[in-house]
Amino acid sequence: MADKDPIRIGILYSETGVTSTIGLSQLQGALLGIQEINEAGGIDGREVVAIRYDPQSIPARYAELTERLIVRDGVNVIFGCYMSSSRKAVIPVVEKWNKLLFYPTLYEGFEYSSNVMYTGAAPNQNSVQLAEFMTSNFGARVYLIGSDYIYPYESNRIMGELVQQRQGSEKLAERYMALNATAKDYKEVMADIRNKQPDFIFSTVVGESTAALYRAYADAGFDPKSMPIASLTTSEAEISQMERGMATGHYTSAPYFQSIQSDVNLRCLARLRQRFDGSSVPNLCWEASYFQMHIFANALRQSGDEGIAQLIPHILGSEFDAPQGRIKIDPTNHHTCLYPRIGRVNTEGQFTIVRQATRSVYPDPYMVTHSLGDWTAKLDALDV
Amino acid sequence: MNDIGATRHTLRVTPPQLKELRSLKIAVIHPDDVDGMQLTQQLQRIGCQVQGFWPPVQVLPVGIDIAFIAVRPDTIGLRFEWALHEDAPTVIAVVTYENPTIVDAVLALGAQSVLPSPVRSFGLLTALVLARETHKEKRSLTRRLRKAEAKLLGARHLADAKAVLMTAHDVTETQAYDLIREQAMSKRTTIEEIAATIVHASEVLSLGGKRLS
């Protein structure tokens, strides 16, 4: 009888708080994945049931709820987290109970836990490509601006070092803003930008204040054609929170954009619209959250056991036809082989893809010194 | 706000200690068990060049920068000459116990850092960088100290030699110094060397004198 028991999994995406836009999209990615798995007969006839809590974008809540999911709800596998601070709060708990966390978010690297699978981009899968593209098209005088936490600090270190490999490069400023910064807070930054006239602005602003940054930029009357914002974190979700056209002409580097014209992506988006009635804003974190659910289900079908020791051998090295392309979990570092892309925001608030990798790029989370001109970072130009 | 922005401007620079990580040659002297594997795999993730050794070796290949070594009850009797050598690699001990016997063995190895078992991936990178940095600093301080000591000894010899010449030849201190310097020039050696020879010769002669009297 136990063979027909549902499989309970834990879900921790922030549905409220400063990172709730991304959190909600990640939740929808997970739920879509679960629906597909259950409609295909579950896992050997067993239904997947999600137990989900809202950590409200507060790291301490993530830790408490992880403990609750494991101890009270008895789950073995948890899907969740966005900001690094939330992941760092969850890791000690999953390590203590020897459970597994799937983390579907780009982050700054320099981490490996045998209890975590990382399905978002490491810096060698997004920063290097962005630096290459921006410096060769706009110049190497950069103005760095980010939210005040660890991911922007480390991303800016990497970007600063990358642009310095170009002639005539200059790091004009490195600014950090509160997670709840408003357009008014950015006004002074825009005045400084007007003074310093960078070739481009590198933004690692995350969450709700992203819209405020682009608003302040537009209010300042700057032109994205000559001084665009380049970002790793401004996705379709953040753009959907802006007034129409506000982000047009700016750039983002990500392994996934909604506008990818593959059959897998188009079919997946159609199912998503059906499931959530068009209320959903798919983006890079949504996609990672979606495909990692299938990676888990496929591994569980093979292992037949949710225990981490039984599950992990079937996760490592496994592949999946994700909306971005055929991805693979790297067996040595638990990160994922992904397809870097550069997109320019068009008038519909979608990304026109201007560069993309034809082969997946191996994750190298412990890379200290990134280099421009690395052939693995070279992307194919698209005619647009 | 602006002050913070200004101080942070220079913050995000990659330390050279991190840039060299991928060129480091590392010996892991540890049994091929779970800890040994965790350690080796994490070092490989970081991008270091790793070589494993077990049982413990008495000779390490040339060019090893860092040696991780398991300090276990069954190996604490062994002496590792290479670890005490002046150009020894940075030693990081991997310990399963922390009783005085084991701590004593860790001290005897001249370890710069310690890694507790069970080995976790987190913390290894920082331990590695810090141990290497401390070891480098220590080595450079030792070299500078040795140079300073030699310099000091040389100065003492010079003073003694000048005194010897002043009494023996009834010259002033400046003249004594000039004599020593001339000798050094013609013999193509250092002033300290000539001074040491004079002091030494004078000691031998005065000994002879004692015997005559």
XYZ file of C-alpha atoms in Angstrom:
597
model
C 0.000 0.000 0.000
C 2.879 2.318 0.827
C 3.749 2.166 -2.858
C 0.719 4.274 -3.681
C 1.361 6.930 -1.045
C 1.824 10.395 -2.487
C 5.320 11.851 -2.615
C 5.461 14.971 -0.492
C 7.912 17.656 -1.497
C 8.610 21.046 0.067
C 8.375 24.372 -1.750
C 9.810 27.648 -0.422
C 9.387 30.547 -2.818
C 8.558 34.000 -1.489
C 5.013 34.920 -2.504
C 5.258 38.221 -0.625
C 8.049 40.670 0.210
C 10.730 42.365 -1.877
C 11.498 39.413 -4.168
C 7.960 38.116 -4.555
C 7.658 38.782 -8.299
C 10.420 36.292 -9.043
C 9.286 34.087 -6.152
C 5.779 33.785 -7.589
C 7.116 32.930 -11.020
C 9.394 30.279 -9.525
C 6.400 28.875 -7.677
C 4.462 28.670 -10.937
C 7.391 26.934 -12.628
C 7.442 24.334 -9.862
C 3.659 23.854 -9.919
C 3.641 23.483 -13.714
C 6.349 20.847 -13.454
C 4.408 18.979 -10.766
C 1.219 19.121 -12.855
C 3.009 17.648 -15.876
C 4.527 14.894 -13.754
C 1.174 13.982 -12.199
C -0.687 14.110 -15.532
C 1.853 11.656 -16.899
C 0.982 9.176 -14.139
C 3.022 10.614 -11.302
C 6.154 8.789 -10.266
C 5.368 5.137 -10.883
C 1.748 5.817 -10.017
C 2.512 7.945 -6.976
C 1.211 11.497 -6.997
C 3.600 14.368 -6.251
C 2.124 16.656 -3.606
C 3.664 20.033 -2.841
C 3.679 21.401 0.676
C 4.401 25.078 0.307
C 5.045 27.970 2.632
C 5.693 31.646 1.997
C 9.012 32.787 3.543
C 8.091 36.437 2.752
C 11.586 37.236 1.369
C 13.000 36.997 4.925
C 16.065 34.715 5.343
C 15.229 33.732 8.938
C 11.748 32.618 7.816
C 13.373 30.390 5.195
C 15.365 28.601 7.903
C 12.319 28.131 10.170
C 10.125 26.861 7.349
C 12.814 24.468 6.122
C 12.955 22.983 9.614
C 9.152 22.713 9.641
C 9.021 21.053 6.217
C 11.565 18.468 7.270
C 10.553 17.798 10.861
C 6.785 18.295 10.841
C 5.881 17.561 7.239
C 8.499 14.890 6.681
C 9.702 16.015 3.251
C 13.020 14.814 1.854
C 13.459 17.278 -0.970
C 12.922 21.053 -0.951
C 12.692 23.383 -3.932
C 13.285 27.048 -3.275
C 15.249 30.221 -2.487
C 16.124 33.270 -4.534
C 18.559 35.640 -2.826
C 21.856 34.159 -1.613
C 20.949 35.125 1.930
C 17.921 32.813 1.756
C 20.006 29.926 0.392
C 22.626 30.433 3.099
C 19.856 30.274 5.700
C 18.472 26.995 4.338
C 21.754 25.118 3.750
C 22.678 24.493 7.420
C 19.207 23.029 8.006
C 19.221 20.661 5.018
C 22.784 19.640 5.888
C 21.817 18.950 9.495
C 18.966 16.625 8.436
C 20.778 15.417 5.308
C 17.981 16.485 2.964
C 18.215 17.914 -0.540
C 17.654 21.483 -1.788
C 17.102 22.379 -5.449
C 18.096 26.028 -5.995
C 16.859 27.515 -9.301
C 18.598 30.896 -9.259
C 21.665 32.548 -10.724
C 24.138 33.368 -7.948
C 27.733 34.462 -7.315
C 29.404 31.021 -7.170
C 32.026 29.836 -4.649
C 29.808 27.254 -3.114
C 29.310 23.547 -3.158
C 27.164 21.592 -0.760
C 26.517 17.909 -1.290
C 22.945 18.712 -0.169
C 22.241 21.266 -2.898
C 21.614 21.167 -6.658
C 22.248 24.528 -8.355
C 20.231 24.991 -11.558
C 20.757 28.719 -12.199
C 23.761 30.321 -13.876
C 27.203 30.652 -12.293
C 29.180 33.815 -13.232
C 31.054 32.028 -16.026
C 27.674 31.403 -17.660
C 26.364 34.968 -17.689
C 28.853 37.677 -16.550
C 31.658 36.823 -18.951
C 29.334 36.823 -21.955
C 27.737 40.098 -20.894
C 31.107 41.816 -20.381
C 32.314 40.586 -23.764
C 29.189 41.875 -25.513
C 28.922 45.224 -23.750
C 32.605 46.167 -23.995
C 32.842 45.279 -27.674
C 29.662 47.155 -28.588
C 29.633 50.121 -26.225
C 33.067 50.547 -24.607
C 34.714 49.687 -21.324
C 33.926 52.636 -19.091
C 31.400 51.128 -16.704
C 29.240 52.408 -13.861
C 28.360 49.622 -11.390
C 25.157 49.692 -9.438
C 23.603 46.958 -7.326
C 21.402 46.068 -4.394
C 23.192 46.029 -1.071
C 24.014 42.340 -0.556
C 26.539 39.692 -1.455
C 25.484 38.810 -5.009
C 26.004 42.348 -6.357
C 29.313 42.694 -4.451
C 30.753 39.584 -6.043
C 29.186 40.239 -9.480
C 30.713 43.703 -9.481
C 34.120 42.334 -8.571
C 33.917 40.006 -11.573
C 32.557 42.661 -13.954
C 35.190 45.177 -12.793
C 37.936 42.686 -13.480
C 36.516 41.706 -16.881
C 36.193 45.233 -18.234
C 39.713 46.004 -17.053
C 40.981 43.548 -19.661
C 39.915 46.062 -22.321
C 41.932 49.090 -23.395
C 40.653 52.388 -22.098
C 38.588 50.689 -19.414
C 37.471 52.509 -16.308
C 35.393 51.600 -13.287
C 33.651 54.907 -12.713
C 31.713 54.047 -9.560
C 30.444 51.174 -7.490
C 27.148 51.982 -5.819
C 24.898 49.946 -3.548
C 21.235 50.672 -2.911
C 18.764 49.387 -0.327
C 16.551 46.502 -1.481
C 13.548 48.806 -1.200
C 15.131 51.800 -2.930
C 12.711 54.067 -4.825
C 13.085 56.177 -7.973
C 13.827 59.123 -5.678
C 16.828 57.287 -4.188
C 18.167 56.694 -7.685
C 17.872 60.342 -8.678
C 21.192 61.283 -7.108
C 22.840 58.265 -8.796
C 21.537 59.456 -12.180
C 23.077 62.893 -11.572
C 26.392 61.178 -10.900
C 25.978 59.109 -14.068
C 25.326 62.254 -16.082
C 28.597 63.648 -14.717
C 30.683 60.585 -15.376
C 29.217 59.582 -18.756
C 29.896 55.826 -18.683
C 29.751 53.670 -21.824
C 27.255 51.442 -20.045
C 25.699 50.859 -16.618
C 26.013 47.413 -15.063
C 23.065 46.698 -12.785
C 22.728 43.927 -10.232
C 19.747 45.579 -8.617
C 17.220 42.882 -7.705
C 13.584 42.721 -6.699
C 10.974 45.434 -6.639
C 13.489 48.299 -6.780
C 14.557 47.277 -10.298
C 11.577 49.158 -11.730
C 12.650 52.235 -9.754
C 16.107 52.150 -11.328
C 14.793 52.028 -14.903
C 12.226 54.698 -14.063
C 14.944 57.009 -12.734
C 17.023 56.329 -15.850
C 14.106 57.242 -18.120
C 13.318 60.347 -16.047
C 16.933 61.459 -16.446
C 16.380 61.375 -20.215
C 19.290 59.035 -20.995
C 19.402 57.088 -24.271
C 19.814 53.281 -24.157
C 21.331 53.412 -27.663
C 24.447 55.129 -26.364
C 24.486 54.237 -22.648
C 22.376 51.142 -21.948
C 21.861 49.316 -18.670
C 23.308 45.797 -18.770
C 21.950 43.380 -16.206
C 21.971 39.784 -15.002
C 18.828 40.150 -12.936
C 16.402 42.258 -14.971
C 14.121 39.586 -16.418
C 10.676 39.598 -18.001
C 9.240 39.549 -14.460
C 10.934 42.795 -13.413
C 10.058 44.393 -16.761
C 6.387 43.486 -16.269
C 6.412 45.706 -13.188
C 7.564 48.727 -15.164
C 5.571 51.114 -17.267
C 5.434 49.990 -20.882
C 8.604 50.729 -22.844
C 10.630 51.721 -19.769
C 13.239 48.975 -20.274
C 13.287 49.063 -24.074
C 16.801 49.026 -25.527
C 18.504 47.731 -22.354
C 20.344 44.398 -22.160
C 20.226 41.288 -19.989
C 22.365 38.152 -20.007
C 20.494 34.962 -19.094
C 20.253 31.322 -20.172
C 16.541 31.684 -20.792
C 14.250 34.267 -22.337
C 10.543 33.814 -22.971
C 11.191 34.681 -26.621
C 13.186 31.502 -27.385
C 11.502 30.056 -30.457
C 12.076 26.339 -29.778
C 9.210 23.817 -29.863
C 9.933 22.794 -26.289
C 9.673 26.385 -25.072
C 6.584 27.258 -27.103
C 4.723 24.161 -25.901
C 5.787 24.790 -22.323
C 4.614 28.408 -22.441
C 1.256 27.305 -23.873
C 0.754 24.866 -20.993
C 1.751 27.560 -18.505
C -0.819 29.990 -19.920
C -3.475 27.328 -19.705
C -2.604 26.495 -16.108
C -2.322 30.049 -14.779
C -4.699 31.874 -17.065
C -2.043 34.178 -18.508
C -1.215 35.696 -15.108
C 2.297 34.323 -15.236
C 5.550 36.054 -16.260
C 8.037 33.363 -17.299
C 11.727 34.251 -16.855
C 15.092 32.610 -16.234
C 14.263 31.648 -12.623
C 10.849 30.324 -13.621
C 12.469 28.084 -16.224
C 15.097 26.712 -13.823
C 12.372 26.072 -11.249
C 10.345 24.232 -13.900
C 13.067 21.993 -15.322
C 14.597 21.085 -11.957
C 11.256 19.554 -10.948
C 11.544 17.178 -13.908
C 15.193 16.435 -13.097
C 14.018 15.406 -9.618
C 11.086 13.311 -10.912
C 13.231 11.480 -13.468
C 15.831 10.672 -10.830
C 13.178 9.450 -8.389
C 11.687 7.161 -11.052
C 15.079 5.519 -11.361
C 16.003 5.368 -7.683
C 12.535 4.517 -6.364
C 13.653 6.073 -3.082
C 13.562 9.725 -1.965
C 16.560 9.356 0.346
C 19.343 11.709 -0.671
C 21.918 8.917 -0.963
C 19.689 6.969 -3.373
C 18.518 10.020 -5.312
C 21.764 11.899 -5.956
C 23.481 9.295 -8.164
C 20.523 9.530 -10.548
C 20.473 13.339 -10.534
C 24.171 13.795 -11.253
C 24.908 13.670 -14.961
C 21.215 13.599 -15.830
C 19.937 15.600 -18.790
C 16.622 17.205 -19.689
C 15.153 18.965 -22.700
C 14.446 22.265 -20.978
C 12.913 25.311 -22.666
C 16.434 26.829 -23.032
C 17.875 23.628 -24.585
C 19.151 20.274 -23.386
C 20.617 20.937 -19.949
C 22.784 18.632 -17.842
C 23.567 18.455 -14.133
C 27.336 18.456 -13.760
C 28.387 15.447 -11.661
C 31.442 17.081 -10.087
C 30.075 20.385 -8.797
C 26.246 19.944 -8.678
C 25.740 22.980 -10.926
C 24.151 22.896 -14.386
C 25.410 23.109 -17.980
C 23.406 25.992 -19.488
C 23.088 28.110 -22.651
C 24.172 31.732 -22.149
C 22.246 34.304 -24.169
C 22.174 38.084 -24.480
C 18.804 39.755 -25.005
C 17.804 43.328 -25.787
C 14.453 44.475 -24.473
C 12.042 45.277 -27.305
C 8.952 47.488 -27.310
C 6.731 44.594 -26.167
C 8.797 44.167 -22.994
C 10.193 40.911 -24.359
C 13.798 40.126 -25.213
C 15.125 40.119 -28.739
C 17.938 37.589 -28.495
C 21.095 39.093 -30.031
C 23.652 36.461 -29.011
C 23.335 32.842 -28.016
C 25.475 29.818 -27.254
C 25.093 26.912 -29.636
C 26.586 24.487 -27.147
C 25.911 24.406 -23.426
C 28.539 26.007 -21.185
C 30.013 23.997 -18.320
C 29.500 25.580 -14.866
C 32.678 26.695 -13.069
C 31.484 28.102 -9.727
C 35.002 28.430 -8.280
C 36.447 30.493 -11.113
C 38.301 33.469 -9.564
C 39.702 35.098 -12.679
C 37.430 35.201 -15.676
C 38.858 36.140 -19.063
C 37.374 37.884 -22.027
C 38.010 36.106 -25.307
C 37.634 32.650 -23.757
C 36.235 30.547 -26.600
C 33.753 28.814 -24.309
C 32.268 32.235 -23.582
C 31.904 33.152 -27.241
C 28.320 33.427 -28.391
C 26.900 33.270 -31.883
C 25.617 36.543 -33.265
C 22.054 36.461 -34.507
C 20.744 38.582 -37.357
C 18.417 41.073 -35.794
C 25.715 57.429 2.167
C 28.367 59.003 -0.051
C 31.132 58.165 2.374
C 30.156 54.511 2.310
C 30.024 54.611 -1.468
C 33.488 56.135 -1.583
C 35.118 53.616 0.769
C 33.488 50.754 -1.074
C 34.803 51.867 -4.414
C 38.142 50.214 -3.792
C 36.680 47.224 -1.971
C 35.927 44.910 -4.865
C 39.421 43.974 -5.993
C 40.475 40.361 -6.333
C 43.288 39.547 -3.912
C 46.367 38.012 -5.613
C 46.211 35.137 -3.113
C 43.007 34.022 -4.857
C 44.307 34.492 -8.358
C 47.048 31.918 -7.825
C 44.657 29.215 -6.562
C 44.500 27.352 -9.864
C 48.254 27.111 -10.235
C 48.815 25.584 -6.786
C 50.175 22.046 -6.588
C 48.682 20.230 -3.650
C 49.591 16.935 -1.999
C 46.824 15.154 -0.092
C 48.462 12.708 2.288
C 45.320 10.984 3.443
C 43.706 7.540 3.139
C 41.339 7.114 0.205
C 38.236 7.240 2.435
C 35.203 9.574 2.563
C 37.242 12.452 4.040
C 40.033 11.946 1.540
C 37.544 11.996 -1.311
C 35.644 15.056 -0.027
C 38.936 16.893 0.329
C 40.309 15.913 -3.076
C 37.069 16.633 -4.911
C 36.601 20.036 -3.297
C 40.196 20.985 -4.137
C 39.500 19.951 -7.729
C 36.312 22.024 -7.803
C 38.354 25.006 -6.641
C 40.671 24.165 -9.538
C 43.883 23.170 -7.724
C 46.208 20.450 -9.046
C 45.883 17.591 -6.577
C 48.004 14.494 -6.008
C 47.057 11.864 -3.421
C 49.500 9.907 -1.230
C 48.889 7.092 1.226
C 50.527 5.538 3.188
C 52.440 8.675 4.295
C 55.511 9.435 2.202
C 58.967 10.444 3.419
C 59.783 12.312 0.224
C 57.450 14.714 -1.572
C 57.711 15.484 -5.285
C 59.326 18.859 -6.033
C 57.113 21.882 -6.472
C 54.376 20.970 -3.978
C 52.968 24.223 -2.548
C 50.598 22.838 0.048
C 50.373 19.483 1.815
C 47.232 18.294 3.554
C 48.170 15.536 5.940
C 45.983 13.251 8.009
C 47.176 13.228 11.616
C 45.924 9.907 12.958
C 46.749 7.802 15.973
C 48.471 5.212 13.762
C 50.787 7.721 12.051
C 51.781 10.134 14.820
C 54.966 8.138 15.461
C 56.265 9.003 11.989
C 58.656 11.877 11.421
C 58.322 13.917 8.272
C 61.682 15.466 7.499
C 60.307 17.346 4.513
C 57.852 19.217 6.715
C 60.714 20.693 8.779
C 62.779 21.751 5.790
C 63.195 25.457 5.159
C 61.378 25.315 1.815
C 58.693 22.964 3.126
C 55.218 23.330 1.642
C 52.448 24.870 3.730
C 51.118 22.099 5.961
C 47.428 21.749 6.822
C 46.571 18.962 9.248
C 43.380 16.922 8.930
C 42.370 15.748 12.390
C 39.827 13.313 13.776
C 40.748 13.869 17.449
C 41.788 16.930 19.352
C 43.314 15.363 22.434
C 46.778 16.564 23.560
C 48.531 13.678 21.784
C 47.092 14.668 18.424
C 47.527 18.409 19.020
C 51.164 17.716 19.869
C 51.589 15.858 16.578
C 49.986 18.762 14.695
C 52.434 21.174 16.363
C 55.373 18.915 15.524
C 54.400 19.060 11.848
C 54.568 22.841 11.889
C 51.013 22.966 10.535
C 49.652 26.407 9.563
C 46.018 25.376 9.731
C 43.791 22.506 10.677
C 40.806 20.889 9.019
C 38.450 18.920 11.256
C 37.001 15.594 10.179
C 34.384 14.991 8.829
C 35.716 17.212 6.060
C 33.185 19.685 4.676
C 33.554 21.546 1.427
C 32.637 24.845 3.081
C 35.563 26.617 4.719
C 38.276 24.760 2.838
C 39.021 27.581 0.399
C 39.426 30.167 3.147
C 41.563 27.838 5.279
C 43.745 27.162 2.253
C 44.288 30.815 1.383
C 44.913 31.886 4.984
C 47.315 29.037 5.745
C 49.317 29.767 2.622
C 49.428 33.482 3.366
C 50.524 32.954 6.994
C 53.151 30.482 5.901
C 54.543 32.832 3.234
C 54.686 35.691 5.722
C 56.409 33.512 8.282
C 58.961 32.365 5.735
C 59.736 35.871 4.590
C 60.031 37.072 8.211
C 62.446 34.224 8.966
C 64.579 35.217 5.987
C 64.600 38.855 6.979
C 65.485 37.951 10.550
C 68.401 35.816 9.376
C 69.683 38.671 7.218
C 69.356 41.114 10.110
C 71.220 38.752 12.435
C 74.052 38.376 9.927
C 74.211 42.126 9.541
C 74.373 42.565 13.311
C 77.159 40.009 13.652
C 79.070 41.755 10.866
C 78.776 45.093 12.649
C 80.096 43.539 15.867
C 83.055 42.010 14.006
C 83.832 45.345 12.395
C 83.879 47.111 15.732
C 86.119 44.415 17.228
C 88.448 44.427 14.208
C 88.815 48.195 14.376
C 89.718 47.893 18.064
C 92.338 45.252 17.274
C 93.953 47.426 14.585
C 93.831 50.565 16.731
C 95.822 48.861 19.510
C 98.190 46.891 17.287
C 99.073 49.685 14.851
C 98.296 52.737 16.936
C 95.881 54.259 14.423
C 92.629 56.167 14.744
C 89.268 54.526 14.257
C 88.853 56.115 10.810
C 92.283 54.917 9.743
C 91.488 51.423 11.052
C 88.310 51.404 9.028
C 90.159 52.569 5.904
C 92.711 49.771 6.332
C 89.938 47.171 6.529
C 88.183 48.653 3.539
C 91.373 48.649 1.434
C 91.948 45.002 2.292
C 88.389 44.160 1.329
C 88.812 45.933 -1.999
C 92.076 44.243 -2.897
C 90.827 40.794 -1.782
C 87.489 41.399 -3.528
C 85.456 40.483 -0.518
C 83.220 42.250 1.992
C 84.291 44.486 4.858
C 82.479 42.112 7.257
C 84.504 39.179 5.934
C 87.872 40.960 6.455
C 86.750 42.141 9.882
C 85.838 38.577 10.856
C 89.241 37.334 9.641
C 91.076 39.998 11.680
C 89.091 39.183 14.826
C 89.707 35.490 14.291
C 93.465 35.970 13.650
C 93.800 38.179 16.685
C 92.125 35.546 18.859
C 94.531 32.895 17.541
C 97.564 35.144 18.062
C 96.612 36.176 21.568
C 96.106 32.502 22.420
C 99.639 31.830 21.138
C 100.827 34.781 23.200
C 99.272 33.287 26.300
C 101.145 30.045 25.686
C 104.475 31.889 25.303
C 104.203 33.801 28.481
